[in-house]
Amino acid sequence: MQYASKKSAQEAHEAIRPTNLTRTPEQVQPYLDIDQYKLYCLVWKRFIASQMKPAVYDTVSADIQAGTSYLFRASGMQIVFKGFLAIYEEKQDITQDQEEGKNRLLPPLEEGSSLLLQQASCAQSFTKPKPRFTEASLVRELEKCGIGRPSTYASIMNKIHSSEYTTIEIGTMQPTELGKIIAQMLEENFTSIMDVTFTAKMEDALEAIASDESDWKELLEQFWKDFLPMVEKAEKEAKVPKILTDIACPKCGHKLEKIWSKSKYFYGCSNYPECDYTTAIEALSFNKDDYAEGFDWEQPCPECNSTMNIRHGKYGAFLGCSNYPKCKGIVNIPKKGEEIKRRRR
């Protein structure tokens, strides 16, 4: 089978494929370790599947009239020709109900015939947001939008994670507070660039320059003509808004605000500068009962014998020297069942 290329710059890259299609995974398994075998299975099956016919489904829908007020619909689907699915099928982020409905069959029905009601149930459903992206589903979305190439997807994922814009939780990508703030500020101040089609159009324009079909000076001139005013405006106006909460300030009674600083929020009094109360987000929800019993909360600094204060860092709560940064002594606060450890920061 032949396919039209999506990106001209990608045409020179050779695909990863089996050198001999007759060497099935079963035949080469004795010569490979488990990881090599799994990789070969993936490459061989995907390549063979790409040369096969698409799958064919039969779909049936029936409208069932109940009296004059209600209309029900039953739908079913069945694979009548597996095609490439006989060799390879990608896993999808679908619910159990959707999985069961893939091959659900309807009984023989005739128009105008009466049906016997065996059971009826009423359930309220709500619109659910789309599931969080996995790395694989995000790559598929980038491909769908015409953004990037196979050679750049790994660096895109690495950039997202290394910049701490996302974390991986149960296989899905969850945005961090920093990621949400960055996205919010970019969408508010650089609307045209945050359009999902911007990157794809820019890649096409750069490819046109590479193939001598366009002038790079004209592209830069047009880009900076629109981009520079946005930058100048953002430098003057862009800021992270403060979020007013219902929590009373323990110092003056006014409401606390969530204020962004560097890479996280903290609480500050809305009556500032009259009241200068501030505290970490974690401090208000901190509960000593969640930690090991018998831990000495009043112990002195192991380095200089000064008073220790409860502080909150990337890896949770700890005791830090009150003379920081002159003294960097700390004591980890163990969870229940953990041992007490001391280290230098």
mmCIF file of C-alpha atoms in Angstrom:
data_model
loop_
_atom_site.group_PDB
_atom_site.id
_atom_site.type_symbol
_atom_site.label_atom_id
_atom_site.label_comp_id
_atom_site.label_asym_id
_atom_site.label_seq_id
_atom_site.Cartn_x
_atom_site.Cartn_y
_atom_site.Cartn_z
ATOM 1 C CA MET A 1 0.000 0.000 0.000
ATOM 2 C CA GLN A 2 1.103 3.574 -0.655
ATOM 3 C CA TYR A 3 0.420 6.647 1.465
ATOM 4 C CA ALA A 4 0.693 10.370 0.817
ATOM 5 C CA SER A 5 3.247 12.034 3.067
ATOM 6 C CA LYS A 6 2.018 14.681 5.494
ATOM 7 C CA LYS A 7 5.332 16.484 5.981
ATOM 8 C CA SER A 8 7.768 16.868 3.124
ATOM 9 C CA ALA A 9 10.724 17.092 5.541
ATOM 10 C CA GLN A 10 9.899 13.591 6.782
ATOM 11 C CA GLU A 11 10.112 11.853 3.406
ATOM 12 C CA ALA A 12 13.836 11.065 3.717
ATOM 13 C CA HIS A 13 13.431 9.174 7.008
ATOM 14 C CA GLU A 14 13.360 5.404 6.709
ATOM 15 C CA ALA A 15 10.610 3.650 8.662
ATOM 16 C CA ILE A 16 11.395 1.081 11.337
ATOM 17 C CA ARG A 17 10.247 -2.198 9.784
ATOM 18 C CA PRO A 18 11.138 -5.884 9.600
ATOM 19 C CA THR A 19 13.883 -6.709 7.114
ATOM 20 C CA ASN A 20 12.132 -9.963 6.198
ATOM 21 C CA LEU A 21 8.367 -10.371 6.657
ATOM 22 C CA THR A 22 8.621 -14.164 6.707
ATOM 23 C CA ARG A 23 10.523 -14.002 9.991
ATOM 24 C CA THR A 24 7.554 -14.069 12.344
ATOM 25 C CA PRO A 25 7.939 -13.221 16.048
ATOM 26 C CA GLU A 26 7.554 -16.912 16.905
ATOM 27 C CA GLN A 27 10.448 -17.867 14.611
ATOM 28 C CA VAL A 28 12.906 -15.337 16.047
ATOM 29 C CA GLN A 29 11.825 -15.639 19.707
ATOM 30 C CA PRO A 30 14.505 -18.271 20.602
ATOM 31 C CA TYR A 31 17.226 -15.793 19.618
ATOM 32 C CA LEU A 32 15.891 -12.786 21.575
ATOM 33 C CA ASP A 33 15.514 -11.819 25.217
ATOM 34 C CA ILE A 34 12.061 -10.854 26.501
ATOM 35 C CA ASP A 35 12.404 -7.100 25.828
ATOM 36 C CA GLN A 36 13.784 -7.643 22.323
ATOM 37 C CA TYR A 37 10.969 -10.076 21.585
ATOM 38 C CA LYS A 38 8.276 -7.627 22.700
ATOM 39 C CA LEU A 39 9.793 -4.863 20.588
ATOM 40 C CA TYR A 40 10.044 -7.102 17.530
ATOM 41 C CA CYS A 41 6.403 -8.188 18.014
ATOM 42 C CA LEU A 42 5.296 -4.553 18.052
ATOM 43 C CA VAL A 43 7.284 -3.585 14.938
ATOM 44 C CA TRP A 44 6.337 -6.720 12.971
ATOM 45 C CA LYS A 45 2.610 -6.605 13.804
ATOM 46 C CA ARG A 46 2.240 -2.876 13.134
ATOM 47 C CA PHE A 47 4.015 -3.148 9.800
ATOM 48 C CA ILE A 48 1.937 -6.132 8.670
ATOM 49 C CA ALA A 49 -1.262 -4.398 9.851
ATOM 50 C CA SER A 50 -0.391 -1.283 7.829
ATOM 51 C CA GLN A 51 -0.481 -3.395 4.638
ATOM 52 C CA MET A 52 -3.854 -5.023 5.382
ATOM 53 C CA LYS A 53 -7.429 -4.036 4.568
ATOM 54 C CA PRO A 54 -9.445 -1.967 7.070
ATOM 55 C CA ALA A 55 -11.954 -3.675 9.351
ATOM 56 C CA VAL A 56 -15.634 -3.777 8.317
ATOM 57 C CA TYR A 57 -18.467 -3.362 10.829
ATOM 58 C CA ASP A 58 -22.211 -3.902 10.547
ATOM 59 C CA THR A 59 -24.164 -1.305 12.515
ATOM 60 C CA VAL A 60 -27.901 -1.467 13.250
ATOM 61 C CA SER A 61 -30.144 1.069 14.980
ATOM 62 C CA ALA A 62 -33.819 0.590 15.874
ATOM 63 C CA ASP A 63 -36.262 3.262 17.091
ATOM 64 C CA ILE A 64 -38.863 1.889 19.527
ATOM 65 C CA GLN A 65 -42.043 3.916 20.097
ATOM 66 C CA ALA A 66 -43.563 3.545 23.595
ATOM 67 C CA GLY A 67 -47.021 5.077 23.517
ATOM 68 C CA THR A 68 -47.131 8.642 22.217
ATOM 69 C CA SER A 69 -44.656 10.247 24.609
ATOM 70 C CA TYR A 70 -41.484 8.199 24.536
ATOM 71 C CA LEU A 71 -39.083 7.088 21.842
ATOM 72 C CA PHE A 72 -36.222 4.687 22.627
ATOM 73 C CA ARG A 73 -33.281 3.757 20.437
ATOM 74 C CA ALA A 74 -31.293 0.554 20.449
ATOM 75 C CA SER A 75 -27.968 0.306 18.608
ATOM 76 C CA GLY A 76 -25.653 -2.593 17.927
ATOM 77 C CA MET A 77 -22.426 -3.248 16.054
ATOM 78 C CA GLN A 78 -20.562 -6.336 14.968
ATOM 79 C CA ILE A 79 -17.279 -6.939 13.169
ATOM 80 C CA VAL A 80 -17.992 -8.822 9.926
ATOM 81 C CA PHE A 81 -14.420 -8.581 8.576
ATOM 82 C CA LYS A 82 -11.490 -8.162 10.943
ATOM 83 C CA GLY A 83 -9.017 -6.825 8.424
ATOM 84 C CA PHE A 84 -5.871 -5.496 10.112
ATOM 85 C CA LEU A 85 -7.469 -6.079 13.549
ATOM 86 C CA ALA A 86 -6.640 -9.762 13.083
ATOM 87 C CA ILE A 87 -2.991 -8.793 13.591
ATOM 88 C CA TYR A 88 -2.889 -5.607 15.630
ATOM 89 C CA GLU A 89 -5.335 -3.490 17.643
ATOM 90 C CA GLU A 90 -4.433 -0.411 19.647
ATOM 91 C CA LYS A 91 -5.873 0.043 23.118
ATOM 92 C CA GLN A 92 -8.304 2.940 23.451
ATOM 93 C CA ASP A 93 -9.345 5.059 26.449
ATOM 94 C CA ILE A 94 -12.954 3.830 26.536
ATOM 95 C CA THR A 95 -15.349 2.870 29.308
ATOM 96 C CA GLN A 96 -16.491 -0.654 30.119
ATOM 97 C CA ASP A 97 -19.967 0.098 28.743
ATOM 98 C CA GLN A 98 -18.446 1.204 25.435
ATOM 99 C CA GLU A 99 -16.284 -1.933 25.332
ATOM 100 C CA GLU A 100 -19.326 -4.180 25.895
ATOM 101 C CA GLY A 101 -21.306 -2.267 23.253
ATOM 102 C CA LYS A 102 -18.705 -2.771 20.516
ATOM 103 C CA ASN A 103 -20.081 -6.185 19.542
ATOM 104 C CA ARG A 104 -23.604 -5.936 20.956
ATOM 105 C CA LEU A 105 -26.139 -7.629 18.637
ATOM 106 C CA LEU A 106 -29.813 -6.801 18.249
ATOM 107 C CA PRO A 107 -32.413 -9.563 17.876
ATOM 108 C CA PRO A 108 -34.373 -9.853 14.583
ATOM 109 C CA LEU A 109 -36.843 -6.966 14.393
ATOM 110 C CA GLU A 110 -39.663 -6.085 11.989
ATOM 111 C CA GLU A 111 -41.193 -2.647 11.478
ATOM 112 C CA GLY A 112 -44.553 -2.304 13.263
ATOM 113 C CA SER A 113 -44.153 -5.368 15.475
ATOM 114 C CA SER A 114 -44.937 -5.168 19.211
ATOM 115 C CA LEU A 115 -42.322 -5.736 21.860
ATOM 116 C CA LEU A 116 -42.800 -7.062 25.380
ATOM 117 C CA LEU A 117 -41.336 -4.858 28.120
ATOM 118 C CA GLN A 118 -39.290 -7.019 30.471
ATOM 119 C CA GLN A 119 -37.611 -4.326 32.559
ATOM 120 C CA ALA A 120 -37.319 -0.527 32.675
ATOM 121 C CA SER A 121 -34.917 1.593 34.705
ATOM 122 C CA CYS A 122 -34.303 5.316 35.007
ATOM 123 C CA ALA A 123 -30.821 6.785 35.427
ATOM 124 C CA GLN A 124 -29.583 10.356 35.267
ATOM 125 C CA SER A 125 -26.351 10.975 33.386
ATOM 126 C CA PHE A 126 -24.151 14.028 33.164
ATOM 127 C CA THR A 127 -21.789 15.190 30.474
ATOM 128 C CA LYS A 128 -18.302 14.056 31.436
ATOM 129 C CA PRO A 129 -15.111 15.850 30.419
ATOM 130 C CA LYS A 130 -12.736 14.107 28.059
ATOM 131 C CA PRO A 131 -10.216 11.851 29.804
ATOM 132 C CA ARG A 132 -6.757 13.246 30.490
ATOM 133 C CA PHE A 133 -4.177 12.670 27.799
ATOM 134 C CA THR A 134 -1.712 9.844 28.054
ATOM 135 C CA GLU A 135 1.588 10.360 26.244
ATOM 136 C CA ALA A 136 0.343 8.089 23.446
ATOM 137 C CA SER A 137 -3.027 9.826 23.059
ATOM 138 C CA LEU A 138 -1.340 13.253 23.117
ATOM 139 C CA VAL A 139 0.959 12.176 20.281
ATOM 140 C CA ARG A 140 -2.088 11.009 18.316
ATOM 141 C CA GLU A 141 -3.718 14.406 18.894
ATOM 142 C CA LEU A 142 -0.571 16.204 17.724
ATOM 143 C CA GLU A 143 -0.540 14.052 14.590
ATOM 144 C CA LYS A 144 -4.214 14.824 14.007
ATOM 145 C CA CYS A 145 -3.528 18.564 14.251
ATOM 146 C CA GLY A 146 -0.486 18.323 11.977
ATOM 147 C CA ILE A 147 1.914 19.393 14.728
ATOM 148 C CA GLY A 148 5.427 17.965 15.005
ATOM 149 C CA ARG A 149 6.936 14.830 13.521
ATOM 150 C CA PRO A 150 7.868 11.401 14.911
ATOM 151 C CA SER A 151 11.410 12.668 15.474
ATOM 152 C CA THR A 152 10.188 15.563 17.667
ATOM 153 C CA TYR A 153 7.499 13.924 19.807
ATOM 154 C CA ALA A 154 9.973 12.565 22.367
ATOM 155 C CA SER A 155 11.533 16.006 22.878
ATOM 156 C CA ILE A 156 8.052 17.559 23.221
ATOM 157 C CA MET A 157 7.163 15.110 26.015
ATOM 158 C CA ASN A 158 10.514 15.643 27.707
ATOM 159 C CA LYS A 159 10.039 19.433 27.625
ATOM 160 C CA ILE A 160 6.562 19.226 29.161
ATOM 161 C CA HIS A 161 7.722 16.998 32.026
ATOM 162 C CA SER A 162 11.126 18.600 32.689
ATOM 163 C CA SER A 163 9.515 22.040 32.942
ATOM 164 C CA GLU A 164 7.136 20.594 35.576
ATOM 165 C CA TYR A 165 4.054 21.559 33.584
ATOM 166 C CA THR A 166 2.632 18.059 34.088
ATOM 167 C CA THR A 167 3.003 14.977 36.244
ATOM 168 C CA ILE A 168 2.218 11.350 35.411
ATOM 169 C CA GLU A 169 -0.506 9.818 37.586
ATOM 170 C CA ILE A 170 -1.811 6.304 36.840
ATOM 171 C CA GLY A 171 -0.508 6.595 33.297
ATOM 172 C CA THR A 172 -2.211 9.925 32.511
ATOM 173 C CA MET A 173 -0.734 13.420 32.281
ATOM 174 C CA GLN A 174 -2.035 15.725 35.020
ATOM 175 C CA PRO A 175 -1.352 19.482 34.795
ATOM 176 C CA THR A 176 0.506 21.042 37.715
ATOM 177 C CA GLU A 177 -0.409 24.434 39.175
ATOM 178 C CA LEU A 178 2.525 25.878 37.240
ATOM 179 C CA GLY A 179 1.258 24.315 34.015
ATOM 180 C CA LYS A 180 -2.234 25.727 34.551
ATOM 181 C CA ILE A 181 -0.880 29.224 35.256
ATOM 182 C CA ILE A 182 1.422 29.191 32.208
ATOM 183 C CA ALA A 183 -1.423 28.020 29.951
ATOM 184 C CA GLN A 184 -3.796 30.638 31.381
ATOM 185 C CA MET A 185 -1.365 33.510 30.859
ATOM 186 C CA LEU A 186 -0.449 32.409 27.344
ATOM 187 C CA GLU A 187 -4.094 32.024 26.315
ATOM 188 C CA GLU A 188 -4.952 35.463 27.685
ATOM 189 C CA ASN A 189 -1.974 37.339 26.222
ATOM 190 C CA PHE A 190 -0.943 35.354 23.111
ATOM 191 C CA THR A 191 -4.285 34.201 21.716
ATOM 192 C CA SER A 192 -3.198 33.804 18.096
ATOM 193 C CA ILE A 193 -0.112 31.755 19.002
ATOM 194 C CA MET A 194 -2.039 29.505 21.388
ATOM 195 C CA ASP A 195 -4.363 28.553 18.513
ATOM 196 C CA VAL A 196 -3.688 24.844 17.883
ATOM 197 C CA THR A 197 -3.289 25.519 14.164
ATOM 198 C CA PHE A 198 -0.480 28.075 14.664
ATOM 199 C CA THR A 199 2.342 25.543 15.040
ATOM 200 C CA ALA A 200 1.161 23.460 12.087
ATOM 201 C CA LYS A 201 0.959 26.556 9.863
ATOM 202 C CA MET A 202 4.394 27.716 11.024
ATOM 203 C CA GLU A 203 5.908 24.304 10.232
ATOM 204 C CA ASP A 204 4.403 24.439 6.737
ATOM 205 C CA ALA A 205 5.792 27.950 6.239
ATOM 206 C CA LEU A 206 9.279 26.868 7.335
ATOM 207 C CA GLU A 207 9.152 23.883 4.983
ATOM 208 C CA ALA A 208 8.242 26.232 2.145
ATOM 209 C CA ILE A 209 11.371 28.261 2.977
ATOM 210 C CA ALA A 210 13.510 25.108 3.108
ATOM 211 C CA SER A 211 12.312 24.123 -0.370
ATOM 212 C CA ASP A 212 12.955 27.633 -1.760
ATOM 213 C CA GLU A 213 9.249 28.304 -2.269
ATOM 214 C CA SER A 214 9.111 31.263 0.135
ATOM 215 C CA ASP A 215 11.335 34.073 1.404
ATOM 216 C CA TRP A 216 12.392 33.792 5.079
ATOM 217 C CA LYS A 217 12.722 37.566 5.482
ATOM 218 C CA GLU A 218 9.088 38.088 4.531
ATOM 219 C CA LEU A 219 7.994 35.415 7.015
ATOM 220 C CA LEU A 220 9.967 36.983 9.893
ATOM 221 C CA GLU A 221 8.755 40.465 9.011
ATOM 222 C CA GLN A 222 5.114 39.405 9.064
ATOM 223 C CA PHE A 223 5.580 37.368 12.252
ATOM 224 C CA TRP A 224 7.242 40.156 14.230
ATOM 225 C CA LYS A 225 4.705 42.678 12.975
ATOM 226 C CA ASP A 226 1.974 40.778 14.853
ATOM 227 C CA PHE A 227 4.053 39.257 17.658
ATOM 228 C CA LEU A 228 5.953 42.292 18.992
ATOM 229 C CA PRO A 229 2.826 44.284 20.027
ATOM 230 C CA MET A 230 1.571 41.233 21.969
ATOM 231 C CA VAL A 231 4.891 40.978 23.831
ATOM 232 C CA GLU A 232 4.921 44.691 24.688
ATOM 233 C CA LYS A 233 1.347 44.524 25.944
ATOM 234 C CA ALA A 234 2.012 41.390 28.001
ATOM 235 C CA GLU A 235 5.051 42.985 29.660
ATOM 236 C CA LYS A 236 2.809 45.779 30.935
ATOM 237 C CA GLU A 237 -0.431 43.970 31.714
ATOM 238 C CA ALA A 238 0.182 40.238 32.194
ATOM 239 C CA LYS A 239 -0.122 39.006 35.772
ATOM 240 C CA VAL A 240 -1.549 36.096 37.694
ATOM 241 C CA PRO A 241 -4.806 37.216 39.341
ATOM 242 C CA LYS A 242 -5.231 36.771 43.083
ATOM 243 C CA ILE A 243 -7.982 34.373 44.156
ATOM 244 C CA LEU A 244 -10.116 35.451 47.127
ATOM 245 C CA THR A 245 -11.014 32.583 49.488
ATOM 246 C CA ASP A 246 -13.528 32.148 52.326
ATOM 247 C CA ILE A 247 -10.726 31.474 54.840
ATOM 248 C CA ALA A 248 -10.433 34.098 57.578
ATOM 249 C CA CYS A 249 -7.012 35.568 58.317
ATOM 250 C CA PRO A 250 -5.939 34.324 61.784
ATOM 251 C CA LYS A 251 -4.231 37.667 62.400
ATOM 252 C CA CYS A 252 -6.888 40.274 61.485
ATOM 253 C CA GLY A 253 -10.029 38.392 60.399
ATOM 254 C CA HIS A 254 -10.088 39.540 56.760
ATOM 255 C CA LYS A 255 -10.335 36.963 53.969
ATOM 256 C CA LEU A 256 -7.187 35.271 52.709
ATOM 257 C CA GLU A 257 -6.160 35.360 49.057
ATOM 258 C CA LYS A 258 -4.316 32.743 47.018
ATOM 259 C CA ILE A 259 -1.292 34.539 45.593
ATOM 260 C CA TRP A 260 1.061 33.088 42.986
ATOM 261 C CA SER A 261 4.795 33.200 43.607
ATOM 262 C CA LYS A 262 7.450 31.570 41.382
ATOM 263 C CA SER A 263 6.091 28.033 41.067
ATOM 264 C CA LYS A 264 3.220 27.740 43.561
ATOM 265 C CA TYR A 265 0.441 29.540 45.435
ATOM 266 C CA PHE A 266 0.585 30.800 49.011
ATOM 267 C CA TYR A 267 -2.014 32.447 51.260
ATOM 268 C CA GLY A 268 -1.811 36.171 51.948
ATOM 269 C CA CYS A 269 -4.176 38.537 53.741
ATOM 270 C CA SER A 270 -6.477 40.583 51.492
ATOM 271 C CA ASN A 271 -5.979 43.488 53.934
ATOM 272 C CA TYR A 272 -2.343 43.899 52.854
ATOM 273 C CA PRO A 273 -0.358 46.119 53.563
ATOM 274 C CA GLU A 274 -2.242 46.815 56.813
ATOM 275 C CA CYS A 275 -1.927 43.088 57.599
ATOM 276 C CA ASP A 276 1.198 41.244 56.432
ATOM 277 C CA TYR A 277 0.077 37.673 57.289
ATOM 278 C CA THR A 278 1.260 34.995 54.840
ATOM 279 C CA THR A 279 1.485 31.221 55.015
ATOM 280 C CA ALA A 280 2.079 28.243 52.763
ATOM 281 C CA ILE A 281 -0.958 26.499 51.300
ATOM 282 C CA GLU A 282 0.079 23.272 53.014
ATOM 283 C CA ALA A 283 0.411 24.935 56.432
ATOM 284 C CA LEU A 284 -3.327 25.489 56.957
ATOM 285 C CA SER A 285 -4.146 21.837 56.251
ATOM 286 C CA PHE A 286 -1.121 20.426 58.111
ATOM 287 C CA ASN A 287 -2.061 17.784 60.708
ATOM 288 C CA LYS A 288 0.539 16.371 63.079
ATOM 289 C CA ASP A 289 -1.627 13.278 63.574
ATOM 290 C CA ASP A 290 -0.682 12.175 60.049
ATOM 291 C CA TYR A 291 2.937 11.715 61.163
ATOM 292 C CA ALA A 292 4.816 9.320 63.418
ATOM 293 C CA GLU A 293 3.799 9.218 67.048
ATOM 294 C CA GLY A 294 6.486 10.280 69.496
ATOM 295 C CA PHE A 295 8.263 12.553 66.992
ATOM 296 C CA ASP A 296 9.984 15.438 68.792
ATOM 297 C CA TRP A 297 8.462 18.555 67.233
ATOM 298 C CA GLU A 298 10.472 20.843 69.568
ATOM 299 C CA GLN A 299 13.919 19.382 68.899
ATOM 300 C CA PRO A 300 16.787 21.816 68.190
ATOM 301 C CA CYS A 301 18.674 22.083 64.927
ATOM 302 C CA PRO A 302 21.169 19.199 64.600
ATOM 303 C CA GLU A 303 23.724 21.593 63.060
ATOM 304 C CA CYS A 304 23.658 24.731 65.242
ATOM 305 C CA ASN A 305 21.229 23.900 68.077
ATOM 306 C CA SER A 306 18.844 26.727 67.065
ATOM 307 C CA THR A 307 15.053 26.534 67.035
ATOM 308 C CA MET A 308 13.456 24.506 64.222
ATOM 309 C CA ASN A 309 10.356 25.572 62.268
ATOM 310 C CA ILE A 310 7.873 23.474 60.287
ATOM 311 C CA ARG A 311 8.371 24.108 56.588
ATOM 312 C CA HIS A 312 6.927 22.664 53.417
ATOM 313 C CA GLY A 313 8.903 21.671 50.346
ATOM 314 C CA LYS A 314 8.565 19.711 47.145
ATOM 315 C CA TYR A 315 8.626 16.401 49.006
ATOM 316 C CA GLY A 316 6.396 17.398 51.919
ATOM 317 C CA ALA A 317 6.795 18.832 55.405
ATOM 318 C CA PHE A 318 10.096 18.990 57.314
ATOM 319 C CA LEU A 319 11.749 20.847 60.195
ATOM 320 C CA GLY A 320 14.102 23.581 59.019
ATOM 321 C CA CYS A 321 16.545 25.676 60.990
ATOM 322 C CA SER A 322 15.310 29.146 61.932
ATOM 323 C CA ASN A 323 18.771 30.503 60.978
ATOM 324 C CA TYR A 324 18.378 29.514 57.316
ATOM 325 C CA PRO A 325 20.159 30.352 55.004
ATOM 326 C CA LYS A 326 23.122 30.706 57.382
ATOM 327 C CA CYS A 327 22.401 27.226 58.704
ATOM 328 C CA LYS A 328 20.947 24.548 56.435
ATOM 329 C CA GLY A 329 20.189 21.873 59.010
ATOM 330 C CA ILE A 330 16.913 20.021 58.553
ATOM 331 C CA VAL A 331 15.085 17.038 60.016
ATOM 332 C CA ASN A 332 12.654 14.973 57.942
ATOM 333 C CA ILE A 333 9.258 14.482 59.546
ATOM 334 C CA PRO A 334 8.497 10.759 59.201
ATOM 335 C CA LYS A 335 5.082 9.436 58.273
ATOM 336 C CA LYS A 336 3.559 6.785 60.478
ATOM 337 C CA GLY A 337 5.782 3.712 60.416
ATOM 338 C CA GLU A 338 8.809 5.522 58.927
ATOM 339 C CA GLU A 339 12.162 6.072 60.607
ATOM 340 C CA ILE A 340 13.544 9.505 61.446
ATOM 341 C CA LYS A 341 16.333 10.606 59.093
ATOM 342 C CA ARG A 342 18.568 13.641 59.186
ATOM 343 C CA ARG A 343 20.221 15.233 56.154
ATOM 344 C CA ARG A 344 21.725 18.508 54.989
ATOM 345 C CA ARG A 345 19.847 20.674 52.519
#
